[in-house]
Amino acid sequence: MNRLEGCVTHEPALSNPYALQNQAAIPCESGQHPPPSADRTATPAISIRGLTKRYGALTALNDLNLEIHRGEIFGFLGLNGAGKTTAIRLLLDLLRPTSGQAFIFGYNCWAEGLDARARIGYLPGELGLYLDLTGLETLDFLAGLNRQPLDKGHRQSLCDRLELSGNDLRRRLRQYSTGMKRKLGIIQAFQAKPPLLILDEPTEGLDPLMQESFYGLLAEVKRGGATVFMSSHVLSEVERVCDRIALLRKGEMVLLSSVQESRRLAPRRVRVSFSEDVNAPPELPPGYQLTEQTPRLWRLAVAGPLGPLLARLAGLPVKDMDIDEARLEDVVRRYYRGTDDPEQPLTPALSPSEGAREKPPQPWG
Amino acid sequence: MSGAFLLLRLSLKRVRLLLLATGLVLAGFQVLRVLIAASVHKAGDFEQIAALLPPAVRTVLGPSVTSVMSFNGIVCGGYFDLGIVLALVVLTIALATLPAAEIETGFADLILARPMRRHWLITRTIALVLLAIGLMLFMITAGIWSGLALFAPADAPGPPARQVAALVVNLGMLLLSWGGVAMAFGAACRRAVAGPATALIAFASLLLDYAQKLWSPLEWIGWLSPFRYYAPFELIMGDPLPVENLLVLGAIALTGFTVAYFIISERDISR
């Protein structure tokens, strides 16, 4: 098992007034506040220790260890059946773990599940709604289940942002399109201003314009200090909005890194064209790999500094040079495929849907 | 307003039309029964009708045949009419398997991802089943009293309130026992399995109850059928309501609810 962990030291958010304010307003189920020794304000938003879920001989999630810092947006990646949804459902106490522990803001997800879940806004991957209810009835009902009074102005602003009008909200859900249901799902998750948002494939079914609005919303809640834990298949989305990522493969975490640092795990792609024919370089520095070579064109995968390449090119008739920064996709694809060797040459980009076809979907995913 | 109350209110709101429609049909049917009973009473044809009953039915009814084939017997028939009882059992099963439906559709995810204890899914359903049973029995009774007020002959005052109350309580407990069985199944498996399976068991139990009345060798397993503990014909004859019957039916319901509570607290909430 190759596990790459802690590629970069992430500085946890020093202050999180939005989250702390919200938490303070949420009463404990027991009616007692935690003892001073249990300083929950210093705890991570999510702390997972050795979390395992087995279904008979099938291991859906194996020994997951993870800490999500307050105020960060965390991307949870993996193919279908990798265990993302299982992990999320364990945090919400919808599934019971085989072993391990998990905490939300210091509250044990099972022993203190009510206190933990009072701080969560959850968007499921597949939204189960009663189609005979209107959008507004659904939102009102779900808001009523939270322990906090609803800020209707905030909900209205969410509806405005996601372009769900009053008329739409008064319609029965059976008249809703897939995208409208998704918007409703997002609103119900965000409407209580929870300090932690757990979002399972949040942009699935949203059109590009609504995706933009959603990203704006994410940026706003992050500015407010809330923490976001989201699973996604869309690597460009993760690359854009997430601070850190974890990648699951077959129930095991194989990568935990900041997005920025993870890009460094993949080589940059360099294309050099020449005005005259040149010979192939006799040898390349470590971390360099020639992926294509013709008399007037070299393509290289470069892991590390570019200095040695520039020095080598100095005496050659260079006509043009392109350097493509490594994309998250380049890194993630390697882990999806199960080859963790950063030196391994990269193949053309694999779209998530293509990747998903590589391994048949698993029932627990 | 507590989340549990909101959950019950939402469930009631979603089934209100079904309950009201069923209740109105039952009440209307009872008015019609009173009208028919009054008509037969005026014609004095009860004995002739009783004579037309097939021998198997006479065997099942036993000594209560005269009581059942009377004005009061026909008026109270809504409490033991096979079609009505089976319809009420099916309605109870449908309501009692609501948690299974909520888990299957994923609506339970949205509920339980909030600060709500799992047991509220069951507690709410018990309250819903109790309210639905209460409403149905109230509508049957209201239909009877309305019918009597409108159509009862002067010399046929109708069943005494104590007799009606005994029938209501006994039928209510029978329905509750099936609610408990359905809830236990519904907490463990899909609604598409739990509903039909419980209905099938109920139907088989009803057949067993009738069969053991017709064929004495079956009496040794007859006690397995909850219908055995529903004795409308004896109540029509004026017998007191057997407390042990209520205890057995109550125990079945309680066992079902307890099993449902246990299963829902332990199981994974997944489709």
XYZ file of C-alpha atoms in Angstrom:
636
model
C 0.000 0.000 0.000
C 1.563 3.222 -1.069
C 0.219 5.997 0.995
C 1.248 9.519 0.428
C 0.273 11.647 3.305
C 0.922 15.125 4.549
C 2.621 16.379 1.436
C 2.256 19.869 2.738
C 1.783 21.358 6.146
C -1.639 22.896 6.143
C -2.150 25.799 8.433
C -5.465 25.387 10.146
C -7.738 28.389 10.171
C -6.825 30.455 13.186
C -10.196 31.950 13.681
C -13.558 30.763 12.632
C -16.041 33.194 14.057
C -18.910 31.979 11.899
C -18.479 28.409 12.948
C -17.866 29.149 16.586
C -20.778 31.509 16.765
C -23.008 28.907 15.249
C -21.771 26.177 17.501
C -22.279 28.253 20.565
C -25.871 28.794 19.513
C -26.546 25.088 19.136
C -27.533 23.557 22.461
C -26.080 20.245 23.548
C -28.530 17.372 23.512
C -27.645 16.578 27.085
C -28.426 20.133 28.067
C -24.908 20.418 29.430
C -22.035 22.167 27.825
C -18.818 20.215 27.464
C -16.457 20.502 30.436
C -13.694 23.113 30.105
C -11.137 20.347 29.737
C -12.857 19.200 26.594
C -12.054 22.305 24.591
C -14.032 21.552 21.483
C -13.205 24.887 19.896
C -9.683 23.614 19.365
C -10.727 20.368 17.750
C -10.702 19.732 14.013
C -13.982 20.002 12.150
C -13.793 16.295 11.346
C -11.509 13.757 12.905
C -11.588 10.172 11.650
C -9.526 7.447 13.289
C -9.180 3.974 11.895
C -12.660 3.988 10.416
C -13.542 0.671 8.831
C -16.760 -0.614 7.339
C -17.150 -4.169 6.186
C -20.118 -5.948 4.662
C -19.280 -9.572 5.297
C -16.171 -10.313 3.300
C -16.444 -7.034 1.439
C -14.454 -4.099 2.816
C -16.092 -0.842 1.799
C -13.788 1.357 3.861
C -10.545 0.292 5.442
C -8.766 2.048 8.283
C -9.473 5.603 7.219
C -7.560 8.228 9.181
C -8.258 11.829 8.367
C -8.499 15.259 9.929
C -10.343 18.101 8.292
C -9.338 21.491 9.606
C -11.851 24.146 10.435
C -12.494 26.568 7.639
C -11.095 24.496 4.802
C -12.772 23.040 1.756
C -11.815 19.426 1.525
C -12.275 17.306 -1.572
C -12.934 13.615 -1.232
C -12.109 11.841 -4.461
C -12.422 8.365 -5.806
C -14.087 6.289 -8.436
C -17.505 4.798 -7.972
C -17.375 2.282 -5.167
C -14.169 3.701 -3.708
C -15.872 4.287 -0.361
C -16.547 8.048 -0.434
C -20.256 7.832 0.245
C -19.692 5.101 2.820
C -17.362 7.399 4.740
C -19.851 10.257 4.568
C -22.738 8.066 5.720
C -20.632 6.791 8.610
C -20.011 10.364 9.735
C -23.756 10.978 9.704
C -24.463 7.809 11.694
C -26.531 6.461 8.821
C -24.118 3.523 8.699
C -22.584 1.870 11.715
C -18.832 1.287 11.563
C -17.176 -2.088 11.895
C -14.409 -0.336 13.828
C -12.863 3.059 14.322
C -14.020 6.408 15.556
C -15.118 9.683 14.074
C -15.685 13.102 15.598
C -17.407 16.237 14.359
C -16.105 19.319 16.172
C -15.022 16.950 18.935
C -18.398 15.230 19.254
C -18.345 11.503 18.769
C -20.421 10.794 15.678
C -22.272 7.929 17.357
C -22.208 8.478 21.109
C -22.918 12.201 20.675
C -24.509 11.945 17.259
C -27.209 14.533 17.892
C -24.684 17.169 18.916
C -22.504 16.285 15.954
C -25.334 16.350 13.436
C -26.686 19.626 14.810
C -23.592 21.187 13.242
C -23.881 19.587 9.829
C -25.604 20.560 6.619
C -25.817 17.487 4.415
C -26.439 17.169 0.718
C -26.844 13.511 -0.288
C -25.637 12.258 -3.633
C -29.097 10.989 -4.448
C -31.735 13.234 -2.997
C -34.745 11.356 -1.651
C -37.700 13.715 -1.682
C -41.443 13.368 -1.423
C -42.682 14.417 -4.823
C -46.131 15.330 -3.526
C -44.677 18.107 -1.370
C -43.849 21.568 -2.647
C -40.321 22.890 -2.530
C -41.243 25.285 0.261
C -42.925 22.581 2.346
C -39.813 20.449 1.988
C -37.491 23.278 3.011
C -39.705 24.288 5.946
C -39.948 20.718 7.188
C -36.210 20.112 6.993
C -35.452 23.475 8.583
C -37.764 22.567 11.448
C -35.713 19.472 12.200
C -32.664 21.614 12.945
C -32.236 22.997 16.401
C -31.785 26.548 15.264
C -34.395 29.059 14.166
C -34.351 29.590 10.434
C -33.036 32.832 8.988
C -35.549 33.265 6.176
C -33.558 36.131 4.692
C -30.584 33.829 4.334
C -32.737 31.170 2.699
C -34.166 33.724 0.325
C -30.686 34.820 -0.672
C -29.780 31.188 -1.358
C -32.886 30.818 -3.524
C -32.049 34.024 -5.371
C -28.495 32.933 -5.957
C -29.559 29.551 -7.294
C -32.467 31.061 -9.225
C -35.218 29.147 -7.512
C -38.130 31.548 -7.526
C -41.095 31.769 -5.180
C -43.255 30.243 -7.898
C -40.836 27.341 -8.219
C -40.932 26.788 -4.468
C -44.717 26.655 -4.497
C -44.711 23.899 -7.116
C -44.812 20.235 -6.213
C -41.508 18.438 -6.539
C -42.877 16.064 -9.142
C -42.805 19.079 -11.465
C -39.152 19.781 -10.711
C -36.345 19.004 -13.135
C -33.237 17.179 -11.932
C -31.374 20.466 -11.695
C -34.132 22.115 -9.665
C -34.147 19.237 -7.213
C -30.393 19.606 -6.876
C -30.765 23.303 -6.170
C -33.354 22.500 -3.519
C -30.934 19.990 -2.033
C -28.219 22.617 -1.857
C -30.567 25.133 -0.229
C -31.724 22.654 2.414
C -28.106 21.883 3.264
C -27.040 25.536 3.489
C -30.185 27.136 4.923
C -29.371 26.553 8.594
C -25.896 28.124 8.202
C -24.189 25.024 9.584
C -20.519 25.283 10.518
C -19.849 22.066 8.595
C -21.210 21.190 5.173
C -20.982 17.612 3.950
C -21.759 17.543 0.264
C -21.909 14.375 -1.799
C -21.401 15.148 -5.495
C -22.872 18.638 -5.057
C -22.846 19.812 -8.672
C -24.243 16.625 -10.190
C -27.137 17.720 -12.388
C -26.420 21.457 -12.220
C -25.934 23.414 -15.412
C -22.646 25.325 -15.840
C -24.158 28.647 -14.774
C -25.532 27.143 -11.585
C -22.222 25.436 -10.976
C -20.614 28.883 -11.048
C -23.201 30.143 -8.563
C -22.505 27.156 -6.373
C -18.764 27.792 -6.431
C -19.492 31.368 -5.418
C -21.574 30.069 -2.558
C -18.765 27.794 -1.453
C -16.338 30.697 -1.499
C -18.764 32.716 0.600
C -19.240 30.077 3.277
C -15.499 29.557 3.384
C -15.012 33.255 3.957
C -17.565 32.947 6.732
C -15.382 30.309 8.358
C -17.466 27.238 7.641
C -15.855 23.936 6.753
C -16.803 22.025 3.621
C -16.263 18.313 3.097
C -17.273 17.389 -0.404
C -16.991 14.357 -2.575
C -16.736 14.854 -6.278
C -15.951 13.203 -9.546
C -15.240 16.496 -11.234
C -11.531 17.055 -10.892
C -11.573 20.529 -12.373
C -14.117 21.484 -9.718
C -12.016 20.038 -6.929
C -8.915 21.720 -8.277
C -10.752 25.017 -8.339
C -12.479 25.062 -4.978
C -10.680 22.684 -2.628
C -7.793 23.412 -0.313
C -6.916 19.792 0.255
C -7.888 16.472 -1.206
C -7.967 12.861 -0.149
C -8.224 10.106 -2.683
C -9.829 6.792 -1.948
C -9.252 3.638 -3.904
C -11.043 0.410 -3.065
C -11.848 1.687 0.404
C -8.357 2.845 1.232
C -6.975 6.350 1.287
C -4.063 6.501 -1.123
C -3.443 10.221 -1.265
C -3.834 13.087 1.173
C -2.446 16.384 0.081
C -3.119 20.020 -0.614
C -4.279 20.617 -4.154
C -1.288 22.814 -4.843
C 1.164 20.254 -3.543
C -0.511 17.385 -5.266
C 0.097 19.005 -8.611
C 3.802 18.828 -7.926
C 3.510 15.088 -7.713
C 2.998 14.946 -11.451
C 5.605 15.979 -13.974
C 5.143 19.092 -16.066
C 4.797 18.497 -19.752
C 7.341 20.290 -21.902
C 7.208 20.570 -25.652
C 10.275 21.894 -27.467
C 10.280 22.492 -31.228
C 13.406 23.202 -33.253
C 14.019 25.186 -36.414
C 16.531 22.578 -37.614
C 16.917 18.846 -37.125
C 18.582 17.931 -33.855
C 19.749 14.656 -32.391
C 18.141 13.068 -29.378
C 19.747 14.078 -26.086
C 22.282 11.391 -25.066
C 21.090 11.291 -21.480
C 18.555 13.097 -19.325
C 18.789 14.294 -15.731
C 16.890 12.364 -13.087
C 13.175 13.148 -13.185
C 13.236 13.779 -16.924
C 11.622 11.488 -19.433
C 11.470 11.862 -23.171
C 7.976 10.826 -24.183
C 8.200 11.723 -27.878
C 11.131 12.571 -30.046
C 11.390 13.576 -33.716
C 14.249 15.497 -35.386
C 12.427 18.786 -34.773
C 10.293 18.057 -31.739
C 10.843 16.787 -28.219
C 8.143 16.094 -25.705
C 9.311 15.585 -22.160
C 7.810 14.860 -18.794
C 9.757 16.891 -16.272
C 9.570 16.278 -12.558
C 11.748 18.827 -10.790
C 13.439 22.057 -11.801
C 13.660 23.084 -15.432
C 17.168 24.526 -15.140
C 19.036 21.477 -16.496
C 16.765 21.375 -19.520
C 17.285 25.032 -20.300
C 21.041 24.551 -19.976
C 20.890 21.652 -22.386
C 18.810 23.590 -24.886
C 21.147 26.592 -24.830
C 23.194 25.528 -27.845
C 20.304 24.112 -29.859
C 18.153 25.878 -32.496
C 15.051 26.173 -30.326
C 12.091 27.553 -32.253
C 9.425 27.353 -29.580
C 8.814 25.916 -26.133
C 5.581 25.149 -24.235
C 5.410 24.194 -20.583
C 2.151 22.746 -19.298
C 1.747 22.820 -15.551
C 0.728 19.477 -14.092
C -2.988 19.181 -13.445
C -4.633 17.536 -10.515
C -6.113 15.144 -12.994
C -2.647 13.911 -13.906
C -1.964 12.992 -10.306
C -5.340 11.610 -9.474
C -5.517 9.472 -12.565
C -2.380 7.664 -11.519
C -3.910 6.833 -8.181
C -7.187 5.841 -9.738
C -5.283 3.367 -11.800
C -3.397 2.074 -8.841
C 0.099 3.084 -9.893
C 1.598 5.385 -7.340
C 4.952 5.643 -8.979
C 5.454 9.309 -9.795
C 8.148 8.369 -12.274
C 5.755 6.399 -14.376
C 5.046 8.183 -17.649
C 1.660 9.698 -18.012
C -0.825 8.682 -20.579
C -3.356 11.031 -22.143
C -5.812 12.459 -19.685
C -8.546 10.166 -18.528
C -11.887 11.717 -17.915
C -13.678 10.752 -14.708
C -16.328 8.939 -16.667
C -13.702 6.925 -18.484
C -12.039 6.226 -15.205
C -15.301 5.080 -13.730
C -15.615 2.512 -16.425
C -12.362 0.942 -15.446
C -13.855 -0.530 -12.314
C -17.446 -1.607 -12.119
C -19.518 0.349 -9.596
C -19.700 -1.247 -6.200
C -22.893 -1.422 -4.187
C -21.602 0.537 -1.245
C -20.044 3.449 -3.106
C -42.076 22.813 17.500
C -40.134 19.609 18.028
C -38.756 17.663 15.099
C -40.728 14.593 16.144
C -44.004 16.504 16.005
C -43.069 17.953 12.619
C -42.380 14.451 11.371
C -45.789 13.238 12.535
C -47.501 16.292 11.090
C -45.833 15.769 7.716
C -46.835 12.096 7.668
C -50.424 12.954 8.570
C -50.511 15.624 5.918
C -49.328 13.184 3.285
C -51.906 10.496 4.142
C -54.791 12.772 5.091
C -56.625 12.371 1.790
C -56.306 8.598 1.870
C -57.547 8.471 5.457
C -60.411 10.875 4.883
C -61.531 9.116 1.705
C -61.370 5.694 3.353
C -63.143 6.980 6.446
C -65.938 8.550 4.410
C -66.411 5.361 2.364
C -66.585 3.324 5.574
C -69.059 5.742 7.159
C -71.202 5.770 4.038
C -71.134 2.008 3.919
C -72.369 1.898 7.499
C -75.252 4.241 6.746
C -76.162 1.927 3.891
C -76.014 -1.077 6.196
C -78.407 0.601 8.623
C -80.743 1.386 5.732
C -80.680 -2.260 4.603
C -81.121 -3.522 8.172
C -84.115 -1.218 8.652
C -85.640 -2.434 5.417
C -85.188 -6.099 6.362
C -86.459 -5.365 9.856
C -89.646 -3.816 8.496
C -90.169 -6.830 6.226
C -89.367 -9.230 9.102
C -87.098 -11.260 6.839
C -84.147 -11.895 9.165
C -85.028 -15.546 9.758
C -85.431 -16.162 6.045
C -82.042 -14.611 5.325
C -80.464 -16.684 8.087
C -81.946 -19.789 6.550
C -80.287 -18.947 3.242
C -76.796 -18.964 4.793
C -74.592 -21.824 3.583
C -73.836 -24.529 6.184
C -70.147 -23.534 6.368
C -71.077 -19.972 7.302
C -73.566 -21.228 9.861
C -70.804 -23.402 11.333
C -68.431 -20.455 11.551
C -71.076 -18.251 13.138
C -72.127 -21.012 15.537
C -74.770 -20.009 18.044
C -74.299 -16.342 17.118
C -76.063 -16.825 13.792
C -79.327 -15.469 15.180
C -77.615 -12.457 16.674
C -75.650 -11.723 13.514
C -78.760 -12.069 11.373
C -80.603 -9.444 13.393
C -81.007 -5.707 13.071
C -78.148 -5.058 15.473
C -76.026 -7.766 13.876
C -76.326 -6.241 10.421
C -75.828 -2.723 11.741
C -72.634 -3.751 13.529
C -71.460 -5.805 10.549
C -69.000 -3.063 9.607
C -66.819 -4.162 12.506
C -66.476 -7.739 11.271
C -67.299 -7.617 7.584
C -64.502 -9.583 5.945
C -63.891 -6.992 3.240
C -63.772 -4.098 5.673
C -61.538 -5.889 8.157
C -59.101 -6.914 5.425
C -59.107 -3.388 3.966
C -58.332 -1.948 7.396
C -55.558 -4.483 7.924
C -54.037 -3.549 4.556
C -54.294 0.164 5.377
C -52.595 -0.443 8.717
C -49.821 -2.435 7.046
C -49.286 0.312 4.481
C -48.924 2.947 7.206
C -46.791 0.752 9.459
C -44.222 0.191 6.726
C -43.666 3.916 6.265
C -40.125 3.808 7.762
C -39.132 1.229 5.155
C -40.399 3.527 2.411
C -38.544 6.505 3.867
C -35.317 4.553 3.981
C -35.763 3.282 0.430
C -36.492 6.681 -1.049
C -33.626 8.302 0.833
C -35.912 10.704 2.684
C -34.751 9.122 5.932
C -31.225 10.301 5.084
C -32.387 13.899 5.137
C -34.215 13.379 8.427
C -31.537 11.421 10.242
C -28.681 13.615 9.007
C -30.196 16.196 11.333
C -30.318 16.062 15.118
C -33.088 13.458 15.160
C -32.931 10.141 16.931
C -33.650 7.102 14.841
C -36.425 5.902 17.122
C -38.604 8.815 16.026
C -39.156 7.053 12.726
C -40.841 4.235 14.654
C -42.476 6.322 17.387
C -43.986 8.608 14.757
C -45.261 5.583 12.834
C -46.881 4.092 15.928
C -48.619 7.416 16.554
C -49.678 7.554 12.909
C -51.058 4.009 12.986
C -52.925 4.711 16.239
C -54.438 7.889 14.834
C -55.395 6.175 11.577
C -57.005 3.226 13.373
C -58.800 5.609 15.705
C -60.097 7.667 12.801
C -61.307 4.625 10.849
C -63.122 3.196 13.852
C -64.568 6.599 14.631
C -65.849 6.928 11.059
C -67.438 3.447 11.174
C -69.100 4.299 14.463
C -70.161 7.732 13.232
C -71.668 6.056 10.168
C -73.631 3.676 12.373
C -74.973 6.419 14.633
C -75.813 8.628 11.671
C -77.599 5.751 9.983
C -79.509 4.921 13.122
C -80.518 8.538 13.630
C -81.789 8.727 10.074
C -83.240 5.318 9.303
C -83.634 3.178 12.450
C -87.178 1.855 12.965
C -88.787 2.905 16.221
C -88.833 -0.662 17.556
C -85.173 -1.281 16.734
C -83.110 1.108 18.847
C -79.739 -0.221 17.649
C -76.818 -1.814 19.443
C -76.013 -0.725 22.979
C -73.033 1.571 23.339
C -71.153 -0.991 25.432
C -71.417 -3.559 22.658
C -70.147 -1.084 20.075
C -67.331 -0.038 22.376
C -66.295 -3.680 22.827
C -66.263 -4.217 19.053
C -64.281 -1.017 18.514
C -61.676 -1.933 21.129
C -61.313 -5.518 19.913
C -61.021 -4.526 16.252
C -58.671 -1.691 17.152
C -56.371 -4.061 19.004
C -56.466 -6.532 16.111
C -55.407 -3.804 13.678
C -52.714 -2.602 16.065
C -51.314 -6.119 16.310
C -50.979 -6.238 12.516
C -49.396 -2.810 12.663
C -46.785 -4.221 15.030
C -46.072 -7.190 12.765
C -45.790 -4.938 9.701
C -43.560 -2.486 11.545
C -41.162 -5.232 12.589
C -40.927 -6.434 8.992
C -40.728 -2.888 7.693
C -37.816 -2.030 9.969
C -35.845 -4.976 8.643
C -36.533 -5.078 4.928
C -37.819 -3.164 1.956
C -41.406 -2.004 1.840
C -41.973 -3.967 -1.354
C -41.183 -7.071 0.695
C -42.516 -6.096 4.122
C -45.942 -4.920 2.938
C -46.925 -7.889 0.784
C -45.321 -10.371 3.194
C -47.326 -9.045 6.142
C -50.505 -8.909 4.055
C -49.948 -12.503 2.987
C -49.407 -13.593 6.572
C -52.559 -11.720 7.603
C -54.588 -13.419 4.889
C -53.162 -16.823 5.791
C -53.974 -16.142 9.451
C -57.544 -15.260 8.558
C -57.913 -18.459 6.543
C -56.412 -20.444 9.400
C -58.880 -18.908 11.842
C -61.830 -19.823 9.653
C -60.362 -23.243 8.846
C -59.899 -24.184 12.507
C -63.502 -23.218 13.175
C -64.654 -25.504 10.375
C -62.195 -28.336 10.926
C -61.366 -29.135 14.544
C -57.990 -30.923 13.882
C -56.569 -27.483 13.020
C -57.461 -26.086 16.405
C -54.023 -26.944 17.807
C -52.399 -24.291 15.579
C -55.378 -21.975 15.541
C -53.932 -20.032 18.446
C -51.217 -18.727 16.103
C -53.692 -16.564 14.234
C -54.273 -13.087 15.717
C -57.793 -13.268 14.259
C -58.577 -15.936 16.836
C -58.418 -13.202 19.458
C -60.996 -11.100 17.691
C -64.429 -12.392 18.682
C -67.091 -10.149 17.122
C -69.771 -12.852 16.959
C -69.556 -13.483 20.688
C -69.667 -9.747 21.331
C -72.774 -9.422 19.134
C -74.383 -12.114 21.269
C -73.771 -9.896 24.273
C -70.768 -11.704 25.735
C -68.321 -9.473 27.612
C -65.064 -8.488 25.926
C -62.438 -11.112 26.881
C -59.524 -9.292 28.475
C -57.154 -12.129 27.581
C -57.862 -11.506 23.883
C -56.873 -7.889 24.288
C -53.739 -8.906 26.170
C -52.665 -11.309 23.427
C -53.264 -8.762 20.674
C -51.547 -6.079 22.719
C -48.587 -8.368 23.300
C -48.284 -9.037 19.565
C -48.333 -5.297 18.844
C -45.864 -4.533 21.603
C -43.489 -7.272 20.461
C -43.633 -5.947 16.907
C -42.941 -2.392 18.025
C -40.071 -3.509 20.243
C -38.488 -5.522 17.440
C -38.898 -2.541 15.112
C -37.239 -0.205 17.637
C -34.350 -2.617 18.069
C -33.808 -3.215 14.369
C -33.969 0.435 13.400
C -31.495 1.370 16.117
C -28.991 -1.249 14.990
C -29.292 -1.403 11.226
C -27.517 0.588 8.558
C -29.765 3.191 7.009
C -29.185 2.412 3.349
C -31.332 1.755 0.345
